[in-house]
CSV table of C-alpha atoms and ligand atoms in Angstrom, one decimal:
chain,number,residue,atom,x,y,z
A,1,MET,CA,77.7,114.1,90.3
A,2,THR,CA,74.3,113.0,89.7
A,3,GLU,CA,72.9,109.4,88.6
A,4,THR,CA,72.8,109.9,85.9
A,5,GLU,CA,76.7,110.6,85.1
A,6,ASN,CA,77.7,108.0,86.5
A,7,ARG,CA,77.5,105.8,83.0
A,8,VAL,CA,79.3,102.3,84.0
A,9,ASP,CA,76.9,99.2,82.6
A,10,MET,CA,76.6,96.5,85.2
A,11,ASP,CA,76.3,94.3,82.6
A,12,GLU,CA,79.9,95.1,81.0
A,13,ILE,CA,81.5,94.3,84.4
A,14,VAL,CA,79.5,90.9,85.5
A,15,SER,CA,80.6,90.1,81.8
A,16,LEU,CA,84.4,91.2,82.8
A,17,CYS,CA,84.3,89.5,85.8
A,18,LYS,CA,82.8,86.2,84.3
A,19,ARG,CA,85.4,86.1,81.3
A,20,ARG,CA,88.7,87.4,83.1
A,21,GLY,CA,88.5,84.8,86.5
A,22,PHE,CA,87.5,87.7,88.8
A,23,ILE,CA,83.4,86.1,89.9
A,24,PHE,CA,81.8,83.0,88.4
A,25,GLN,CA,77.4,82.5,89.6
A,26,SER,CA,77.8,79.4,92.0
A,27,SER,CA,77.7,76.2,91.4
A,28,GLU,CA,76.8,77.9,87.3
A,29,ILE,CA,76.8,74.6,86.2
A,30,TYR,CA,74.1,73.2,87.6
A,31,GLY,CA,71.4,76.2,86.6
A,32,GLY,CA,73.4,78.1,89.3
A,33,LEU,CA,71.5,78.8,92.8
A,34,ALA,CA,70.6,81.8,94.1
A,35,GLY,CA,72.4,85.0,96.1
A,36,ALA,CA,75.2,83.1,96.0
A,37,TRP,CA,78.8,83.7,94.6
A,38,ASP,CA,81.9,82.2,93.3
A,39,TYR,CA,85.5,84.1,93.5
A,40,GLY,CA,88.1,83.1,90.8
A,41,PRO,CA,91.4,83.0,90.5
A,42,LEU,CA,91.6,86.7,89.6
A,43,GLY,CA,88.6,87.0,92.2
A,44,VAL,CA,90.3,85.5,95.1
A,45,GLU,CA,93.1,87.5,95.1
A,46,MET,CA,91.6,91.2,95.0
A,47,LYS,CA,89.3,90.5,97.6
A,48,ASN,CA,92.7,89.3,99.7
A,49,ASN,CA,94.0,92.6,98.2
A,50,ILE,CA,90.8,94.2,100.1
A,51,LYS,CA,91.4,92.2,103.5
A,52,ARG,CA,95.0,92.9,103.7
A,53,ALA,CA,94.4,96.1,103.5
A,54,TRP,CA,91.6,96.6,105.8
A,55,TRP,CA,94.0,94.5,108.3
A,56,ARG,CA,96.8,96.5,107.5
A,57,THR,CA,94.9,99.4,108.6
A,58,ILE,CA,93.2,99.0,111.2
A,59,VAL,CA,94.6,96.4,112.9
A,60,GLN,CA,98.6,96.3,112.2
A,61,GLU,CA,99.1,100.2,112.4
A,62,ARG,CA,96.6,101.0,115.0
A,63,ASP,CA,97.8,100.5,118.9
A,64,ASP,CA,94.4,99.8,120.1
A,65,MET,CA,92.5,97.6,118.0
A,66,VAL,CA,93.9,93.8,118.4
A,67,GLY,CA,92.3,91.4,116.1
A,68,MET,CA,89.7,87.8,116.4
A,69,ASP,CA,88.7,85.3,114.6
A,70,ALA,CA,85.6,83.4,116.3
A,71,ALA,CA,83.2,80.9,115.3
A,72,ILE,CA,80.3,81.0,112.9
A,73,LEU,CA,78.3,78.7,114.4
A,74,MET,CA,78.0,79.6,118.1
A,75,HIS,CA,75.7,79.1,121.1
A,76,PRO,CA,71.8,79.9,120.1
A,77,GLN,CA,71.4,81.7,123.0
A,78,VAL,CA,73.8,83.9,121.8
A,79,TRP,CA,71.1,84.8,119.0
A,80,VAL,CA,67.8,85.0,121.2
A,81,ALA,CA,70.2,87.6,123.5
A,82,SER,CA,70.8,89.5,120.2
A,83,GLY,CA,67.4,90.4,119.2
A,84,HIS,CA,67.9,88.4,115.7
A,85,VAL,CA,65.4,85.2,117.2
A,86,GLU,CA,62.7,87.3,117.8
A,87,THR,CA,63.6,90.4,115.3
A,88,PHE,CA,66.2,89.9,112.6
A,89,ALA,CA,63.1,89.7,109.4
A,90,ASP,CA,62.7,91.6,106.7
A,91,PRO,CA,59.0,92.7,105.7
A,92,MET,CA,58.3,90.6,102.1
A,93,VAL,CA,55.4,90.9,99.5
A,94,ASP,CA,54.9,88.7,97.0
A,95,CYS,CA,53.8,89.7,93.0
A,96,ARG,CA,50.3,87.6,92.6
A,97,ASN,CA,50.4,87.9,88.9
A,98,CYS,CA,54.1,86.6,88.4
A,99,GLN,CA,54.8,84.4,92.0
A,100,GLY,CA,58.3,87.0,92.1
A,101,ARG,CA,58.6,87.0,96.0
A,102,PHE,CA,60.9,90.5,96.9
A,103,ARG,CA,61.0,93.5,100.5
A,104,ALA,CA,58.5,95.3,101.0
A,105,ASP,CA,60.7,98.4,101.5
A,106,GLU,CA,62.5,98.1,98.3
A,107,ILE,CA,59.4,98.2,96.1
A,108,GLU,CA,58.1,101.8,94.1
A,109,GLU,CA,55.2,103.1,93.8
A,110,ASN,CA,53.4,99.9,94.4
A,111,ARG,CA,55.2,98.2,91.4
A,112,CYS,CA,56.2,95.3,91.2
A,113,PRO,CA,60.2,95.3,89.6
A,114,ASN,CA,59.9,91.9,87.6
A,115,CYS,CA,57.0,92.2,85.8
A,116,ASP,CA,55.2,96.1,86.1
A,117,ALA,CA,52.4,95.0,87.3
A,118,VAL,CA,50.3,97.8,89.9
A,119,GLY,CA,49.3,96.9,92.9
A,120,GLN,CA,49.6,93.8,92.8
A,121,PHE,CA,51.2,92.7,95.2
A,122,THR,CA,50.1,90.8,99.0
A,123,GLU,CA,50.1,91.3,102.7
A,124,ALA,CA,53.4,91.9,103.9
A,125,ARG,CA,54.8,89.1,106.1
A,126,MET,CA,58.1,88.8,108.3
A,127,PHE,CA,60.5,87.3,107.2
A,128,ASN,CA,63.8,86.0,109.0
A,129,LEU,CA,66.3,86.8,107.4
A,130,LEU,CA,68.5,83.4,110.0
A,131,PHE,CA,70.1,80.3,108.2
A,132,LYS,CA,68.5,77.4,110.6
A,133,THR,CA,71.0,74.8,110.4
A,134,PHE,CA,71.2,71.3,113.0
A,135,ALA,CA,74.1,70.8,115.2
A,136,GLY,CA,74.8,66.8,116.1
A,137,PRO,CA,73.3,63.4,114.2
A,138,VAL,CA,69.7,64.3,115.9
A,139,GLU,CA,68.1,66.9,113.4
A,140,ASP,CA,65.7,68.1,117.1
A,141,GLU,CA,65.5,71.7,118.6
A,142,ALA,CA,68.0,70.6,120.9
A,143,GLY,CA,70.1,70.3,117.7
A,144,VAL,CA,69.1,73.9,116.1
A,145,VAL,CA,72.2,76.3,115.6
A,146,TYR,CA,72.2,79.5,113.0
A,147,LEU,CA,74.6,80.8,110.2
A,148,ARG,CA,75.9,84.2,111.7
A,149,PRO,CA,74.8,86.5,110.4
A,150,GLU,CA,77.2,89.0,111.3
A,151,THR,CA,81.1,88.6,113.2
A,152,ALA,CA,79.8,91.5,115.4
A,153,GLN,CA,78.3,88.3,118.1
A,154,GLY,CA,81.6,86.4,118.6
A,155,MET,CA,83.5,89.8,119.7
A,156,PHE,CA,81.2,91.0,121.8
A,157,VAL,CA,81.0,87.5,124.1
A,158,ASN,CA,84.5,88.1,124.1
A,159,PHE,CA,85.1,90.4,125.3
A,160,GLU,CA,86.3,89.7,128.8
A,161,ASN,CA,88.3,86.9,127.1
A,162,VAL,CA,90.2,89.4,125.0
A,163,LEU,CA,91.0,92.3,127.1
A,164,THR,CA,92.1,90.1,130.2
A,165,SER,CA,94.1,87.9,128.2
A,166,THR,CA,95.9,91.4,126.2
A,167,ARG,CA,95.2,94.3,129.4
A,168,LYS,CA,93.8,96.8,126.8
A,169,LYS,CA,92.3,99.8,128.3
A,170,LEU,CA,89.4,102.4,127.3
A,171,PRO,CA,89.0,103.0,124.1
A,172,PHE,CA,90.4,99.1,122.6
A,173,GLY,CA,88.3,97.4,119.8
A,174,MET,CA,88.5,94.0,118.2
A,175,ALA,CA,88.2,93.3,114.6
A,176,GLN,CA,87.3,90.9,112.2
A,177,ILE,CA,87.2,89.4,109.2
A,178,GLY,CA,84.6,86.7,108.1
A,179,LYS,CA,82.3,85.0,106.1
A,180,SER,CA,77.6,86.0,107.4
A,181,PHE,CA,75.0,84.6,105.9
A,182,ARG,CA,71.2,85.8,105.9
A,183,ASN,CA,68.4,84.4,104.7
A,184,GLU,CA,68.0,87.2,102.4
A,185,VAL,CA,64.5,87.3,99.9
A,186,ASN,CA,65.5,88.6,97.3
A,187,PRO,CA,69.4,88.9,96.2
A,188,ARG,CA,70.1,90.7,92.9
A,189,HIS,CA,72.9,93.0,91.8
A,190,PHE,CA,75.5,90.5,91.1
A,191,ILE,CA,77.5,90.4,94.3
A,192,PHE,CA,75.5,93.7,96.5
A,193,ARG,CA,72.5,91.5,98.2
A,194,THR,CA,73.8,88.2,98.2
A,195,ARG,CA,73.2,84.9,101.0
A,196,GLU,CA,76.3,84.2,101.9
A,197,PHE,CA,79.2,86.6,102.1
A,198,GLU,CA,82.2,88.7,103.8
A,199,GLN,CA,82.1,91.0,106.3
A,200,MET,CA,85.1,92.4,107.6
A,201,GLU,CA,83.6,94.8,111.5
A,202,ILE,CA,84.8,96.5,113.7
A,203,GLU,CA,83.6,96.9,117.3
A,204,PHE,CA,85.0,99.7,119.4
A,205,PHE,CA,84.6,100.4,122.8
A,206,VAL,CA,84.5,103.5,124.7
A,207,ARG,CA,83.4,105.4,127.6
A,208,PRO,CA,79.4,106.0,127.3
A,209,GLU,CA,80.3,109.5,126.9
A,210,ASP,CA,82.8,109.5,124.4
A,211,ALA,CA,80.8,107.5,121.8
A,212,PRO,CA,79.1,110.3,119.6
A,213,ARG,CA,82.3,111.7,118.9
A,214,TRP,CA,84.0,108.0,118.3
A,215,HIS,CA,81.8,108.2,115.7
A,216,GLU,CA,82.3,111.2,114.0
A,217,TYR,CA,85.1,110.0,114.1
A,218,TRP,CA,84.4,106.6,112.8
A,219,MET,CA,82.8,107.6,110.2
A,220,GLN,CA,85.5,109.8,108.4
A,221,GLU,CA,88.5,107.2,109.8
A,222,ARG,CA,86.0,105.0,106.8
A,223,LEU,CA,85.4,107.7,104.2
A,224,ARG,CA,89.2,108.4,104.1
A,225,TRP,CA,90.4,104.3,103.7
A,226,TYR,CA,87.9,104.3,100.6
A,227,THR,CA,88.9,107.5,99.0
A,228,ASP,CA,93.0,106.3,100.2
A,229,LEU,CA,92.6,103.2,98.1
A,230,GLY,CA,91.1,105.2,94.8
A,231,VAL,CA,87.6,105.0,94.9
A,232,ARG,CA,86.6,109.5,93.7
A,233,PRO,CA,85.0,111.2,96.9
A,234,GLU,CA,82.3,112.5,94.6
A,235,MET,CA,81.3,109.0,94.9
A,236,LEU,CA,81.0,108.6,98.3
A,237,ARG,CA,79.3,110.4,100.3
A,238,LEU,CA,77.5,109.7,103.9
A,239,THR,CA,73.8,109.4,104.6
A,240,ALA,CA,72.4,109.3,108.4
A,241,HIS,CA,69.7,106.8,109.5
A,242,ALA,CA,66.5,108.8,110.7
A,243,GLN,CA,65.9,107.8,114.3
A,244,ALA,CA,62.6,105.8,113.2
A,245,ASP,CA,64.7,103.6,110.8
A,246,LEU,CA,67.4,102.8,113.8
A,247,ALA,CA,68.0,99.0,114.4
A,248,HIS,CA,66.3,98.4,117.6
A,249,TYR,CA,70.4,98.2,119.2
A,250,ALA,CA,71.3,101.4,117.6
A,251,ALA,CA,71.3,104.9,119.3
A,252,ALA,CA,73.2,106.9,115.4
A,253,CYS,CA,74.0,105.4,112.1
A,254,SER,CA,75.0,106.6,109.3
A,255,ASP,CA,75.7,104.5,106.3
A,256,VAL,CA,79.0,104.6,103.4
A,257,GLU,CA,76.9,105.4,100.7
A,258,TYR,CA,78.4,104.3,96.8
A,259,LEU,CA,76.8,105.8,93.8
A,260,PHE,CA,77.0,102.2,92.0
A,261,PRO,CA,75.1,101.0,88.3
A,262,MET,CA,71.7,101.3,90.6
A,263,GLY,CA,72.2,103.7,92.5
A,264,TRP,CA,73.2,104.9,95.8
A,265,LEU,CA,73.8,102.0,97.7
A,266,GLU,CA,75.4,100.8,101.2
A,267,LEU,CA,78.7,100.1,101.7
A,268,GLU,CA,79.4,99.8,104.7
A,269,GLY,CA,77.0,100.8,108.3
A,270,ILE,CA,78.7,103.0,110.6
A,271,ALA,CA,76.6,102.1,114.9
A,272,ASN,CA,76.4,103.1,117.5
A,273,ARG,CA,75.6,100.8,119.1
A,274,ARG,CA,74.8,101.9,122.6
A,275,ASP,CA,75.9,99.8,125.7
A,276,PHE,CA,73.7,97.0,123.9
A,277,ASP,CA,75.3,93.8,123.4
A,278,LEU,CA,77.0,93.4,125.7
A,279,GLN,CA,74.4,94.7,128.4
A,280,GLN,CA,72.4,91.3,127.0
A,281,HIS,CA,74.7,88.6,127.1
A,282,SER,CA,75.6,89.9,130.3
A,283,LYS,CA,71.6,88.9,131.7
A,284,GLU,CA,71.6,86.1,129.3
A,285,SER,CA,74.6,85.1,130.0
A,286,GLY,CA,74.8,85.4,134.0
A,287,VAL,CA,78.7,86.0,132.9
A,288,THR,CA,79.4,90.0,133.8
A,289,LEU,CA,80.4,91.8,131.0
A,290,SER,CA,82.3,95.2,131.8
A,291,TYR,CA,85.1,97.0,132.5
A,292,PHE,CA,87.2,98.7,135.5
A,293,ASP,CA,88.5,101.8,135.2
A,294,GLU,CA,91.0,101.8,137.4
A,295,GLU,CA,92.1,106.1,137.2
A,296,LYS,CA,88.2,106.4,137.8
A,297,GLY,CA,87.5,103.3,139.6
A,298,GLU,CA,83.9,102.2,138.8
A,299,HIS,CA,83.6,99.7,135.6
A,300,VAL,CA,81.3,100.7,133.1
A,301,VAL,CA,79.5,99.1,130.5
A,302,PRO,CA,81.5,100.4,127.5
A,303,PHE,CA,79.4,102.2,124.1
A,304,ILE,CA,80.0,100.3,121.0
A,305,ILE,CA,81.5,102.5,118.0
A,306,GLU,CA,80.6,99.3,115.0
A,307,PRO,CA,82.3,100.9,111.4
A,308,SER,CA,80.1,97.0,109.5
A,309,ALA,CA,81.6,96.6,106.1
A,310,GLY,CA,80.9,93.8,103.4
A,311,VAL,CA,83.6,92.9,101.1
A,312,ASP,CA,81.8,92.2,98.6
A,313,ARG,CA,80.1,95.2,98.2
A,314,PRO,CA,83.8,97.1,98.8
A,315,LEU,CA,84.9,95.4,96.1
A,316,LEU,CA,82.7,95.0,93.8
A,317,ALA,CA,83.0,99.2,94.1
A,318,PHE,CA,86.5,99.4,93.8
A,319,ILE,CA,85.8,98.0,90.7
A,320,VAL,CA,83.0,100.1,89.8
A,321,ASP,CA,85.3,102.8,90.3
A,322,ALA,CA,88.3,102.5,88.6
A,323,TYR,CA,86.0,100.6,85.5
A,324,ARG,CA,87.7,103.0,82.6
A,325,GLN,CA,87.3,103.2,78.2
A,326,GLU,CA,89.3,105.1,76.2
A,327,GLU,CA,90.1,105.5,72.8
A,328,VAL,CA,94.0,104.5,72.5
A,329,ARG,CA,95.3,105.0,68.3
A,330,GLY,CA,91.8,104.8,67.3
A,331,GLU,CA,91.3,101.1,69.1
A,332,LYS,CA,89.4,101.1,72.3
A,333,ARG,CA,90.7,100.1,75.0
A,334,VAL,CA,89.0,99.3,78.8
A,335,LEU,CA,90.9,100.0,81.6
A,336,LEU,CA,90.6,99.3,85.2
A,337,LYS,CA,92.4,101.9,86.5
A,338,LEU,CA,92.5,100.1,90.4
A,339,ASP,CA,95.6,101.5,93.3
A,340,PRO,CA,98.3,98.8,93.0
A,341,ARG,CA,97.5,97.6,96.4
A,342,LEU,CA,94.6,95.8,95.7
A,343,ALA,CA,95.5,95.2,91.5
A,344,PRO,CA,95.2,90.8,91.5
A,345,ILE,CA,98.6,91.2,88.9
A,346,LYS,CA,101.5,93.5,91.0
A,347,ALA,CA,103.4,93.1,87.0
A,348,ALA,CA,102.8,90.4,84.2
A,349,VAL,CA,105.9,89.2,82.4
A,350,LEU,CA,105.8,89.0,78.5
A,351,PRO,CA,108.7,88.4,76.3
A,352,LEU,CA,108.0,90.3,72.8
A,353,SER,CA,107.6,86.6,71.1
A,354,ARG,CA,107.0,83.5,71.7
A,355,ASN,CA,111.2,83.1,69.6
A,356,GLU,CA,112.6,80.8,71.3
A,357,LYS,CA,115.8,82.9,72.5
A,358,LEU,CA,113.6,85.3,73.7
A,359,VAL,CA,111.8,82.4,76.7
A,360,PRO,CA,114.4,81.6,78.5
A,361,THR,CA,115.4,84.4,79.7
A,362,ALA,CA,111.7,85.5,80.0
A,363,ARG,CA,110.4,82.5,82.2
A,364,GLU,CA,114.2,83.5,84.0
A,365,VAL,CA,112.4,87.1,85.1
A,366,TRP,CA,109.8,86.1,85.3
A,367,SER,CA,111.2,83.3,88.5
A,368,MET,CA,112.5,85.7,90.0
A,369,LEU,CA,109.3,88.0,90.4
A,370,ARG,CA,107.7,85.4,92.0
A,371,PRO,CA,108.6,85.4,95.7
A,372,HIS,CA,108.7,89.3,96.2
A,373,PHE,CA,105.1,89.8,93.2
A,374,MET,CA,101.9,88.5,92.4
A,375,THR,CA,102.8,88.2,88.6
A,376,SER,CA,101.9,86.7,86.0
A,377,TYR,CA,103.2,85.4,82.9
A,378,ASP,CA,101.6,85.7,79.1
A,379,ASP,CA,102.5,84.9,75.3
A,380,ALA,CA,100.0,84.6,73.9
A,381,GLN,CA,99.0,87.4,70.8
A,382,SER,CA,100.3,90.1,70.0
A,383,ILE,CA,102.2,92.5,73.0
A,384,GLY,CA,99.0,94.6,72.2
A,385,ARG,CA,96.6,92.9,72.9
A,386,ARG,CA,98.6,90.7,75.9
A,387,TYR,CA,98.9,94.7,76.7
A,388,ARG,CA,95.5,95.2,76.8
A,389,ARG,CA,94.2,92.2,78.4
A,390,GLN,CA,96.8,93.9,81.3
A,391,ASP,CA,94.9,97.0,81.1
A,392,GLU,CA,90.9,95.0,81.6
A,393,ILE,CA,92.4,93.5,84.8
A,394,GLY,CA,93.8,96.4,86.7
A,395,THR,CA,97.7,95.7,86.6
A,396,PRO,CA,99.8,98.4,87.0
A,397,PHE,CA,103.2,97.5,85.8
A,398,CYS,CA,104.3,95.3,82.2
A,399,VAL,CA,107.6,93.4,82.1
A,400,THR,CA,108.4,93.3,78.5
A,401,VAL,CA,111.5,91.2,77.5
A,402,ASP,CA,112.8,91.5,73.7
A,403,PHE,CA,115.6,91.4,71.5
A,404,ASP,CA,117.4,93.5,73.0
A,405,THR,CA,117.5,92.3,77.4
A,406,LEU,CA,119.4,89.5,75.4
A,407,GLU,CA,122.6,92.2,74.8
A,408,ASP,CA,121.9,94.8,77.5
A,409,LYS,CA,120.7,92.9,80.6
A,410,ALA,CA,117.9,94.8,80.8
A,411,VAL,CA,113.5,94.9,81.2
A,412,THR,CA,111.4,98.0,80.3
A,413,ILE,CA,108.6,98.0,82.6
A,414,ARG,CA,105.2,99.5,81.4
A,415,GLU,CA,102.8,101.6,83.2
A,416,ARG,CA,99.2,100.4,83.6
A,417,ASP,CA,97.4,103.9,83.0
A,418,SER,CA,100.4,106.5,81.6
A,419,MET,CA,101.1,103.2,78.9
A,420,GLU,CA,104.7,105.7,79.6
A,421,GLN,CA,107.5,102.5,79.6
A,422,VAL,CA,111.0,102.4,81.0
A,423,ARG,CA,113.3,100.7,80.4
A,424,VAL,CA,115.6,98.8,83.4
A,425,PRO,CA,118.3,96.9,84.6
A,426,VAL,CA,117.3,93.3,85.2
A,427,ASP,CA,119.2,93.5,88.5
A,428,GLY,CA,117.2,96.4,89.0
A,429,LEU,CA,113.7,94.8,88.2
A,430,VAL,CA,112.6,93.5,91.8
A,431,GLU,CA,113.4,97.4,93.5
A,432,ALA,CA,112.1,98.8,90.7
A,433,LEU,CA,108.9,97.4,91.3
A,434,ARG,CA,108.9,97.7,95.4
A,435,GLU,CA,109.6,101.1,94.0
A,436,ARG,CA,106.5,100.9,92.8
A,437,LEU,CA,104.3,99.0,94.4
A,438,PRO,CA,102.9,100.9,97.6
A,439,PRO,CA,103.3,97.7,100.6
A,440,CYS,CA,100.7,95.6,101.5
B,501,LIG,P1,70.7,95.8,104.1
B,501,LIG,O1,70.1,97.9,104.3
B,501,LIG,O2,71.8,96.6,102.6
B,501,LIG,O3,70.2,94.9,104.1
B,501,LIG,P2,72.5,96.3,106.0
B,501,LIG,O4,72.1,98.0,107.0
B,501,LIG,O5,71.2,95.2,106.7
B,501,LIG,O6,72.4,96.5,104.0
B,501,LIG,P3,74.7,94.9,107.3
B,501,LIG,O7,74.2,94.9,108.4
B,501,LIG,O8,74.9,97.0,107.8
B,501,LIG,O9,73.5,95.5,106.2
B,501,LIG,O10,75.7,94.5,107.7
B,501,LIG,C1,77.5,95.7,107.0
B,501,LIG,C2,77.4,95.3,105.2
B,501,LIG,O11,77.7,94.2,105.3
B,501,LIG,C3,76.7,96.2,104.8
B,501,LIG,O12,77.3,97.5,104.5
B,501,LIG,C4,76.8,95.0,102.8
B,501,LIG,O13,78.7,96.0,103.4
B,501,LIG,C5,77.1,93.9,104.0
B,501,LIG,N1,75.8,93.3,103.6
B,501,LIG,C6,75.2,92.9,104.9
B,501,LIG,N2,74.1,92.5,104.1
B,501,LIG,C7,74.9,91.9,102.7
B,501,LIG,C8,73.9,91.4,101.7
B,501,LIG,N3,73.6,90.2,101.9
B,501,LIG,N4,75.2,90.6,101.0
B,501,LIG,C9,76.1,91.3,100.6
B,501,LIG,N5,76.7,92.2,102.0
B,501,LIG,C10,76.6,92.3,103.1
């Protein structure tokens, strides 16, 4: 697929996200805060579904992985050892014409992305992306702590704790989901590049000689995760970093990229971090972080394969990929063809009208479904309009309660993509929906 074939307009996505309660600008009533976004009622559901789907595949279904949830605030020495204090910086330039500030490596043909002036940039200066704050009442150097820029370090420094408490054997991994913070020079593209975001990271520990093989394995495995959740394979690709562009800790790195409306951009990075982090933390902390291989009778410092994904970028990719505009009987229908596991609402209960005979039954059906699925109830406007509203937020099933329901104790299930309808008894409705909804 070429870039021009992906015709989804980002403005339409941003507008849908706001209108329907997926994503709002942070502190909007005060004019917003650059690089920060709030997830609304549907956004938080979808985000939780993404995290759950990841946790299920990565932790629950595997026998070689354990979960973690480390603190965001860590000892400041962690970030010295990891190299972030010294080197976690982007080159930054200012446009003399419009005073805009940009990442130097994102400038094309010396042209300002804001005002189009050519050749008006200042010399590049390095800008550290770590957010600094103070722990305790005194704002001095001794109290400096950082908001973590990645979740990874929380897993490295717990290597010994996890190893001794779980008795895992190599190869094994740790997985963590949580917030990270980077003082990005130029947050942009909606939730693609923000200053506060979430990550889903895996640190997979292997014998050094096995690292290339596991690196390859995780690249394929991570691609498969996206396609299994419905992303069109032609919209995804793996791109290897050139040797010269590798981060200081990496022996190799490939990105999973998605063809966003802005072009091919990174969803997640899959790096071979070598033994860099364990060695650094051993050196700085004085605590040896290594693994005793009982079979071989030797200590090894494992190499680490790190599939590091965001949550927000994949969420944007899932929405962009699912977005369709169709024409149905002469009318436009906007559809989010989301995998049911990701859809914020699994089933919407819709009485045919607000007729007083229908409403109590419809509300009973809704109460019956609520303990089992994330559901909603909508009785405003015509049934056609309500189907469209559910299509637009990706609800896979609508359950319609009509006058026949009062007689035959059955309801209609309407499927989002095909718009096909089947009649099922109210008694069997939970089971009928369960059969149609994969577990998540
Ligand atoms: P980029 O080159 O786009 O700045 P990166 O290579 O620095 O990204 P990583 O350090 O590999 O990113 O982080 C892993 C993942 O975390 C990214 O693939 C992305 O999904 C997510 N991520 C990183 N920075 C941001 C950000 N500023 N906003 C949203 N998500 C981010």
